[in-house]
PDB file of C-alpha atoms in Angstrom:
ATOM      1  CA  GLY A  22     -13.363 -30.281   0.993  1.00 71.00           C
ATOM      2  CA  PRO A  23     -15.720 -27.780  -0.920  1.00 75.00           C
ATOM      3  CA  PRO A  24     -17.450 -24.839   0.684  1.00 73.00           C
ATOM      4  CA  GLY A  25     -20.461 -25.385   2.988  1.00 71.00           C
ATOM      5  CA  VAL A  26     -19.955 -29.136   3.487  1.00 70.00           C
ATOM      6  CA  GLY A  27     -19.123 -28.281   7.151  1.00 72.00           C
ATOM      7  CA  LYS A  28     -15.598 -28.439   7.734  1.00 70.00           C
ATOM      8  CA  SER A  29     -15.793 -25.893  10.253  1.00 75.00           C
ATOM      9  CA  ALA A  30     -18.082 -27.034  12.608  1.00 74.00           C
ATOM     10  CA  ALA A  31     -16.679 -30.761  12.346  1.00 79.00           C
ATOM     11  CA  LEU A  32     -13.071 -30.367  12.106  1.00 83.00           C
ATOM     12  CA  TYR A  33     -11.630 -26.987  12.569  1.00 84.00           C
ATOM     13  CA  ILE A  34     -13.899 -25.866  15.737  1.00 88.00           C
ATOM     14  CA  PRO A  35     -13.613 -28.851  17.825  1.00 89.00           C
ATOM     15  CA  ASN A  36      -9.916 -29.294  17.168  1.00 87.00           C
ATOM     16  CA  LEU A  37      -9.246 -25.474  18.391  1.00 88.00           C
ATOM     17  CA  LEU A  38     -11.209 -25.620  21.306  1.00 88.00           C
ATOM     18  CA  ALA A  39      -9.229 -28.780  22.381  1.00 89.00           C
ATOM     19  CA  GLU A  40      -5.757 -27.196  21.667  1.00 86.00           C
ATOM     20  CA  ARG A  41      -3.411 -27.285  24.597  1.00 87.00           C
ATOM     21  CA  GLY A  42      -1.223 -24.554  24.173  1.00 84.00           C
ATOM     22  CA  ARG A  43       2.120 -26.754  23.147  1.00 84.00           C
ATOM     23  CA  ARG A  44       2.697 -25.107  19.570  1.00 83.00           C
ATOM     24  CA  ALA A  45       1.997 -22.065  17.554  1.00 85.00           C
ATOM     25  CA  LEU A  46      -0.948 -21.418  15.178  1.00 84.00           C
ATOM     26  CA  VAL A  47      -1.498 -19.494  12.399  1.00 86.00           C
ATOM     27  CA  ILE A  48      -5.135 -19.491  11.790  1.00 86.00           C
ATOM     28  CA  VAL A  49      -6.620 -18.478   8.379  1.00 86.00           C
ATOM     29  CA  ASP A  50     -10.155 -17.531   8.919  1.00 87.00           C
ATOM     30  CA  VAL A  51     -11.762 -15.483   5.912  1.00 84.00           C
ATOM     31  CA  LYS A  52     -15.313 -15.967   7.108  1.00 84.00           C
ATOM     32  CA  GLY A  53     -14.543 -14.689  10.817  1.00 84.00           C
ATOM     33  CA  GLU A  54     -16.376 -17.795  12.299  1.00 88.00           C
ATOM     34  CA  LEU A  55     -13.527 -19.736  13.764  1.00 89.00           C
ATOM     35  CA  VAL A  56     -12.436 -16.132  15.606  1.00 89.00           C
ATOM     36  CA  ASP A  57     -16.076 -16.023  16.707  1.00 89.00           C
ATOM     37  CA  ALA A  58     -16.034 -19.858  17.726  1.00 90.00           C
ATOM     38  CA  THR A  59     -12.880 -20.191  19.346  1.00 89.00           C
ATOM     39  CA  LEU A  60     -10.548 -16.723  20.120  1.00 91.00           C
ATOM     40  CA  ALA A  61     -11.847 -17.041  23.832  1.00 91.00           C
ATOM     41  CA  ALA A  62     -10.865 -20.650  24.166  1.00 91.00           C
ATOM     42  CA  VAL A  63      -7.627 -20.359  22.330  1.00 90.00           C
ATOM     43  CA  ALA A  64      -6.284 -17.156  24.130  1.00 91.00           C
ATOM     44  CA  ARG A  65      -6.609 -19.310  27.375  1.00 91.00           C
ATOM     45  CA  ARG A  66      -3.383 -21.201  26.287  1.00 91.00           C
ATOM     46  CA  HIS A  67      -1.849 -19.099  23.385  1.00 89.00           C
ATOM     47  CA  GLN A  68      -1.115 -15.279  23.054  1.00 88.00           C
ATOM     48  CA  ALA A  69      -4.284 -14.800  20.212  1.00 89.00           C
ATOM     49  CA  LEU A  70      -3.802 -11.978  17.676  1.00 90.00           C
ATOM     50  CA  VAL A  71      -6.237 -11.311  15.331  1.00 91.00           C
ATOM     51  CA  LEU A  72      -5.245  -9.423  11.953  1.00 92.00           C
ATOM     52  CA  ASN A  73      -8.557  -8.390   9.736  1.00 92.00           C
ATOM     53  CA  PHE A  74      -7.940  -6.310   7.126  1.00 92.00           C
ATOM     54  CA  VAL A  75     -11.854  -6.170   6.603  1.00 91.00           C
ATOM     55  CA  ASP A  76     -12.696  -5.168  10.186  1.00 91.00           C
ATOM     56  CA  PRO A  77     -10.067  -2.604  11.582  1.00 94.00           C
ATOM     57  CA  ALA A  78     -11.733  -2.616  15.057  1.00 93.00           C
ATOM     58  CA  VAL A  79     -11.156  -5.845  15.880  1.00 91.00           C
ATOM     59  CA  SER A  80      -7.652  -6.121  14.504  1.00 94.00           C
ATOM     60  CA  LEU A  81      -3.874  -5.397  15.298  1.00 94.00           C
ATOM     61  CA  ALA A  82      -2.206  -3.069  12.966  1.00 96.00           C
ATOM     62  CA  TYR A  83       0.047  -4.490  10.645  1.00 96.00           C
ATOM     63  CA  ASN A  84       2.475  -2.676   8.540  1.00 97.00           C
ATOM     64  CA  PRO A  85       4.582  -4.702   6.528  1.00 96.00           C
ATOM     65  CA  LEU A  86       6.954  -1.837   5.793  1.00 97.00           C
ATOM     66  CA  ALA A  87       7.887  -1.813   9.748  1.00 97.00           C
ATOM     67  CA  HIS A  88       9.951  -5.376   9.054  1.00 96.00           C
ATOM     68  CA  ILE A  89      12.032  -3.804   6.329  1.00 96.00           C
ATOM     69  CA  HIS A  90      15.382  -2.597   7.503  1.00 94.00           C
ATOM     70  CA  GLY A  91      17.342  -3.099   4.241  1.00 95.00           C
ATOM     71  CA  TYR A  92      17.678  -4.227   0.675  1.00 97.00           C
ATOM     72  CA  MET A  93      16.895  -7.942   1.061  1.00 97.00           C
ATOM     73  CA  GLU A  94      13.781  -7.314   2.844  1.00 97.00           C
ATOM     74  CA  ALA A  95      12.739  -5.051   0.235  1.00 98.00           C
ATOM     75  CA  GLU A  96      13.453  -6.684  -2.849  1.00 97.00           C
ATOM     76  CA  LEU A  97      11.555 -10.103  -0.895  1.00 98.00           C
ATOM     77  CA  PHE A  98       8.728  -7.624  -0.076  1.00 98.00           C
ATOM     78  CA  ALA A  99       8.510  -6.458  -3.881  1.00 97.00           C
ATOM     79  CA  ARG A 100       8.949  -9.672  -4.941  1.00 97.00           C
ATOM     80  CA  THR A 101       5.801 -11.365  -2.836  1.00 97.00           C
ATOM     81  CA  TRP A 102       3.658  -8.364  -3.808  1.00 97.00           C
ATOM     82  CA  VAL A 103       4.382  -8.813  -7.411  1.00 96.00           C
ATOM     83  CA  THR A 104       3.762 -12.322  -7.247  1.00 95.00           C
ATOM     84  CA  ASN A 105       0.434 -11.792  -5.432  1.00 94.00           C
ATOM     85  CA  THR A 106      -0.836  -9.140  -7.601  1.00 94.00           C
ATOM     86  CA  GLY A 107      -0.528 -10.862 -10.731  1.00 90.00           C
ATOM     87  CA  THR A 108       2.714 -12.592 -12.739  1.00 89.00           C
ATOM     88  CA  SER A 109       3.182 -13.069 -16.574  1.00 83.00           C
ATOM     89  CA  LYS A 110       2.849 -16.342 -17.528  1.00 84.00           C
ATOM     90  CA  ASN A 111       4.871 -15.536 -20.835  1.00 83.00           C
ATOM     91  CA  ASP A 112       7.141 -12.733 -19.978  1.00 80.00           C
ATOM     92  CA  THR A 113       8.604 -12.168 -16.717  1.00 86.00           C
ATOM     93  CA  PHE A 114      10.810  -9.173 -17.892  1.00 84.00           C
ATOM     94  CA  TRP A 115       7.820  -7.069 -16.925  1.00 84.00           C
ATOM     95  CA  ASP A 116       7.482  -8.539 -13.905  1.00 90.00           C
ATOM     96  CA  GLU A 117      11.038  -8.025 -12.528  1.00 91.00           C
ATOM     97  CA  MET A 118      10.621  -4.298 -13.885  1.00 90.00           C
ATOM     98  CA  ALA A 119       7.807  -3.995 -11.560  1.00 93.00           C
ATOM     99  CA  ARG A 120       9.594  -5.789  -8.864  1.00 95.00           C
ATOM    100  CA  GLN A 121      12.860  -3.294  -9.052  1.00 94.00           C
ATOM    101  CA  LEU A 122      10.401  -0.365  -8.992  1.00 95.00           C
ATOM    102  CA  ILE A 123       8.803  -1.534  -6.063  1.00 97.00           C
ATOM    103  CA  THR A 124      11.861  -2.208  -4.544  1.00 97.00           C
ATOM    104  CA  ALA A 125      13.269   0.934  -5.359  1.00 97.00           C
ATOM    105  CA  ALA A 126      10.230   2.814  -3.924  1.00 97.00           C
ATOM    106  CA  VAL A 127      10.019   1.107  -0.457  1.00 98.00           C
ATOM    107  CA  LEU A 128      14.227   1.569   0.002  1.00 98.00           C
ATOM    108  CA  HIS A 129      13.522   5.122  -1.304  1.00 98.00           C
ATOM    109  CA  LEU A 130      10.658   5.939   1.269  1.00 98.00           C
ATOM    110  CA  GLU A 131      12.316   3.796   4.187  1.00 98.00           C
ATOM    111  CA  ALA A 132      15.320   6.470   3.544  1.00 98.00           C
ATOM    112  CA  SER A 133      13.074   9.501   3.201  1.00 97.00           C
ATOM    113  CA  MET A 134      10.443   9.304   5.933  1.00 97.00           C
ATOM    114  CA  PRO A 135       9.511   8.195   9.280  1.00 96.00           C
ATOM    115  CA  ALA A 136       7.297   4.912   9.176  1.00 96.00           C
ATOM    116  CA  PRO A 137       6.311   4.941   5.758  1.00 98.00           C
ATOM    117  CA  THR A 138       3.096   2.651   4.990  1.00 98.00           C
ATOM    118  CA  LEU A 139       1.707   0.576   1.934  1.00 98.00           C
ATOM    119  CA  ALA A 140      -0.193   3.849   1.395  1.00 97.00           C
ATOM    120  CA  ASP A 141       2.602   5.700   1.150  1.00 98.00           C
ATOM    121  CA  VAL A 142       4.331   3.590  -1.462  1.00 98.00           C
ATOM    122  CA  ALA A 143       0.722   3.341  -3.546  1.00 97.00           C
ATOM    123  CA  ALA A 144       0.659   7.213  -3.347  1.00 97.00           C
ATOM    124  CA  PHE A 145       4.368   7.386  -4.381  1.00 97.00           C
ATOM    125  CA  LEU A 146       3.992   4.864  -7.365  1.00 96.00           C
ATOM    126  CA  CYS A 147       0.492   5.976  -8.838  1.00 95.00           C
ATOM    127  CA  GLY A 148       0.016   9.505  -7.261  1.00 93.00           C
ATOM    128  CA  GLN A 149       2.764  11.293  -9.589  1.00 92.00           C
ATOM    129  CA  ASP A 150       4.368  11.171 -13.112  1.00 90.00           C
ATOM    130  CA  SER A 151       7.171   8.643 -13.766  1.00 88.00           C
ATOM    131  CA  ARG A 152       9.392  11.328 -14.248  1.00 88.00           C
ATOM    132  CA  LEU A 153       8.990  12.625 -10.747  1.00 93.00           C
ATOM    133  CA  ILE A 154       9.767   8.977  -9.296  1.00 94.00           C
ATOM    134  CA  LEU A 155      13.049   8.442 -11.314  1.00 91.00           C
ATOM    135  CA  ALA A 156      14.206  11.834  -9.971  1.00 94.00           C
ATOM    136  CA  ALA A 157      12.836  11.382  -6.636  1.00 96.00           C
ATOM    137  CA  PHE A 158      15.290   8.024  -6.856  1.00 96.00           C
ATOM    138  CA  ALA A 159      17.859   9.914  -8.160  1.00 95.00           C
ATOM    139  CA  GLN A 160      17.860  12.232  -5.354  1.00 97.00           C
ATOM    140  CA  SER A 161      17.015   9.202  -2.897  1.00 97.00           C
ATOM    141  CA  PRO A 162      19.078   9.469   0.424  1.00 98.00           C
ATOM    142  CA  SER A 163      19.430   5.579  -0.276  1.00 97.00           C
ATOM    143  CA  ASP A 164      22.368   4.615  -2.505  1.00 97.00           C
ATOM    144  CA  GLN A 165      20.220   1.357  -2.948  1.00 97.00           C
ATOM    145  CA  ALA A 166      17.168   3.194  -4.704  1.00 97.00           C
ATOM    146  CA  LYS A 167      19.452   5.399  -6.293  1.00 97.00           C
ATOM    147  CA  GLU A 168      21.220   2.183  -7.882  1.00 96.00           C
ATOM    148  CA  LEU A 169      17.766   0.766  -9.089  1.00 94.00           C
ATOM    149  CA  GLY A 170      16.420   3.879 -10.090  1.00 91.00           C
ATOM    150  CA  ALA A 171      19.491   4.439 -12.420  1.00 91.00           C
ATOM    151  CA  ARG A 172      18.982   0.768 -13.516  1.00 91.00           C
ATOM    152  CA  LEU A 173      15.402   1.579 -14.312  1.00 87.00           C
ATOM    153  CA  LEU A 174      16.025   4.714 -16.176  1.00 83.00           C
ATOM    154  CA  ASP A 175      18.602   3.174 -18.402  1.00 85.00           C
ATOM    155  CA  ASN A 176      16.140   0.439 -19.291  1.00 82.00           C
ATOM    156  CA  MET A 177      13.819   2.733 -20.313  1.00 79.00           C
ATOM    157  CA  HIS A 178      15.674   4.928 -22.493  1.00 77.00           C
ATOM    158  CA  LYS A 179      16.612   2.112 -24.306  1.00 79.00           C
ATOM    159  CA  ASN A 180      12.813   0.971 -24.792  1.00 75.00           C
ATOM    160  CA  GLU A 181      10.185   4.091 -24.316  1.00 71.00           C
ATOM    161  CA  ARG A 182       7.500   1.545 -24.165  1.00 73.00           C
ATOM    162  CA  LEU A 183       8.728   0.044 -21.260  1.00 71.00           C
ATOM    163  CA  ALA A 184       8.251   2.918 -18.915  1.00 69.00           C
ATOM    164  CA  GLY A 185       4.515   3.572 -20.155  1.00 76.00           C
ATOM    165  CA  SER A 186       3.998  -0.247 -19.596  1.00 82.00           C
ATOM    166  CA  VAL A 187       5.973  -0.771 -16.165  1.00 84.00           C
ATOM    167  CA  PHE A 188       4.105   2.467 -14.514  1.00 87.00           C
ATOM    168  CA  ALA A 189       0.683   2.267 -16.239  1.00 88.00           C
ATOM    169  CA  GLY A 190       0.430  -1.539 -14.239  1.00 88.00           C
ATOM    170  CA  MET A 191       1.118  -0.037 -10.712  1.00 93.00           C
ATOM    171  CA  PRO A 192      -2.205   1.050 -10.183  1.00 94.00           C
ATOM    172  CA  LEU A 193      -3.849  -1.994 -10.558  1.00 94.00           C
ATOM    173  CA  ARG A 194      -1.111  -3.809  -8.461  1.00 95.00           C
ATOM    174  CA  TRP A 195      -1.724  -1.024  -5.555  1.00 96.00           C
ATOM    175  CA  SER A 196      -5.918  -0.803  -5.861  1.00 96.00           C
ATOM    176  CA  LEU A 197      -6.507  -2.845  -2.589  1.00 94.00           C
ATOM    177  CA  LEU A 198      -4.951   0.345  -0.701  1.00 94.00           C
ATOM    178  CA  GLN A 199      -8.135   2.375  -2.162  1.00 95.00           C
ATOM    179  CA  ASP A 200     -10.456   0.732   0.701  1.00 96.00           C
ATOM    180  CA  GLU A 201     -10.150   2.526   3.585  1.00 97.00           C
ATOM    181  CA  ARG A 202     -10.167  -0.046   5.934  1.00 96.00           C
ATOM    182  CA  ILE A 203      -7.031  -1.993   4.651  1.00 96.00           C
ATOM    183  CA  ARG A 204      -5.184   1.621   5.081  1.00 97.00           C
ATOM    184  CA  VAL A 205      -6.314   1.743   8.312  1.00 97.00           C
ATOM    185  CA  VAL A 206      -5.182  -1.567   9.070  1.00 96.00           C
ATOM    186  CA  THR A 207      -1.662  -0.725   7.397  1.00 97.00           C
ATOM    187  CA  ALA A 208      -1.163   2.363   9.044  1.00 97.00           C
ATOM    188  CA  GLY A 209       0.568   1.055  12.007  1.00 96.00           C
ATOM    189  CA  ASN A 210       2.244  -1.600  13.203  1.00 96.00           C
ATOM    190  CA  GLU A 211       2.064  -3.984  16.458  1.00 95.00           C
ATOM    191  CA  LEU A 212       3.099  -7.268  15.453  1.00 89.00           C
ATOM    192  CA  ASP A 213       6.477  -8.287  16.461  1.00 86.00           C
ATOM    193  CA  PHE A 214       7.432 -10.980  15.137  1.00 80.00           C
ATOM    194  CA  ALA A 215      10.680 -11.683  16.901  1.00 74.00           C
TER     195      ALA A 215
END
């Protein structure tokens, strides 16, 4: 139903309070009202973890890059990031280029530094000239980042407008990392999905 009709009080809160711990729960609580009303009761029967990007004081740390251990995870992360930060309805070429760039950046940073964070990816992609990024890929300790970087460079030589368009869109895709609270929550990792 629409917001403000009492779903939390009438439906969600009573059901969470009645939960007996026989199944795993993932609860999305944008307003924070479910956590306030039910966390103690749910924690009696479940391992209760809170991930709150707006209030680091009550949140576990979560760095999605800590769960990336190779090309497949890096590519899936990049695909998810591009999908959630805006895709083209008419021309998927630009989305594919952004995905390749983010995949290469994640692979490069994973191979170049201990425990890179989302803020590190944002700084790498948005805080320097595109030529420096492509040069970093060429020298990367990651063979996969080198290969993706070479492919990107080849495509950009074929179409100079491509480089400007793909790199110009990166700051918009990483703008949430301007928020200090999000940088704090994503600076470490306390979540283990195993």
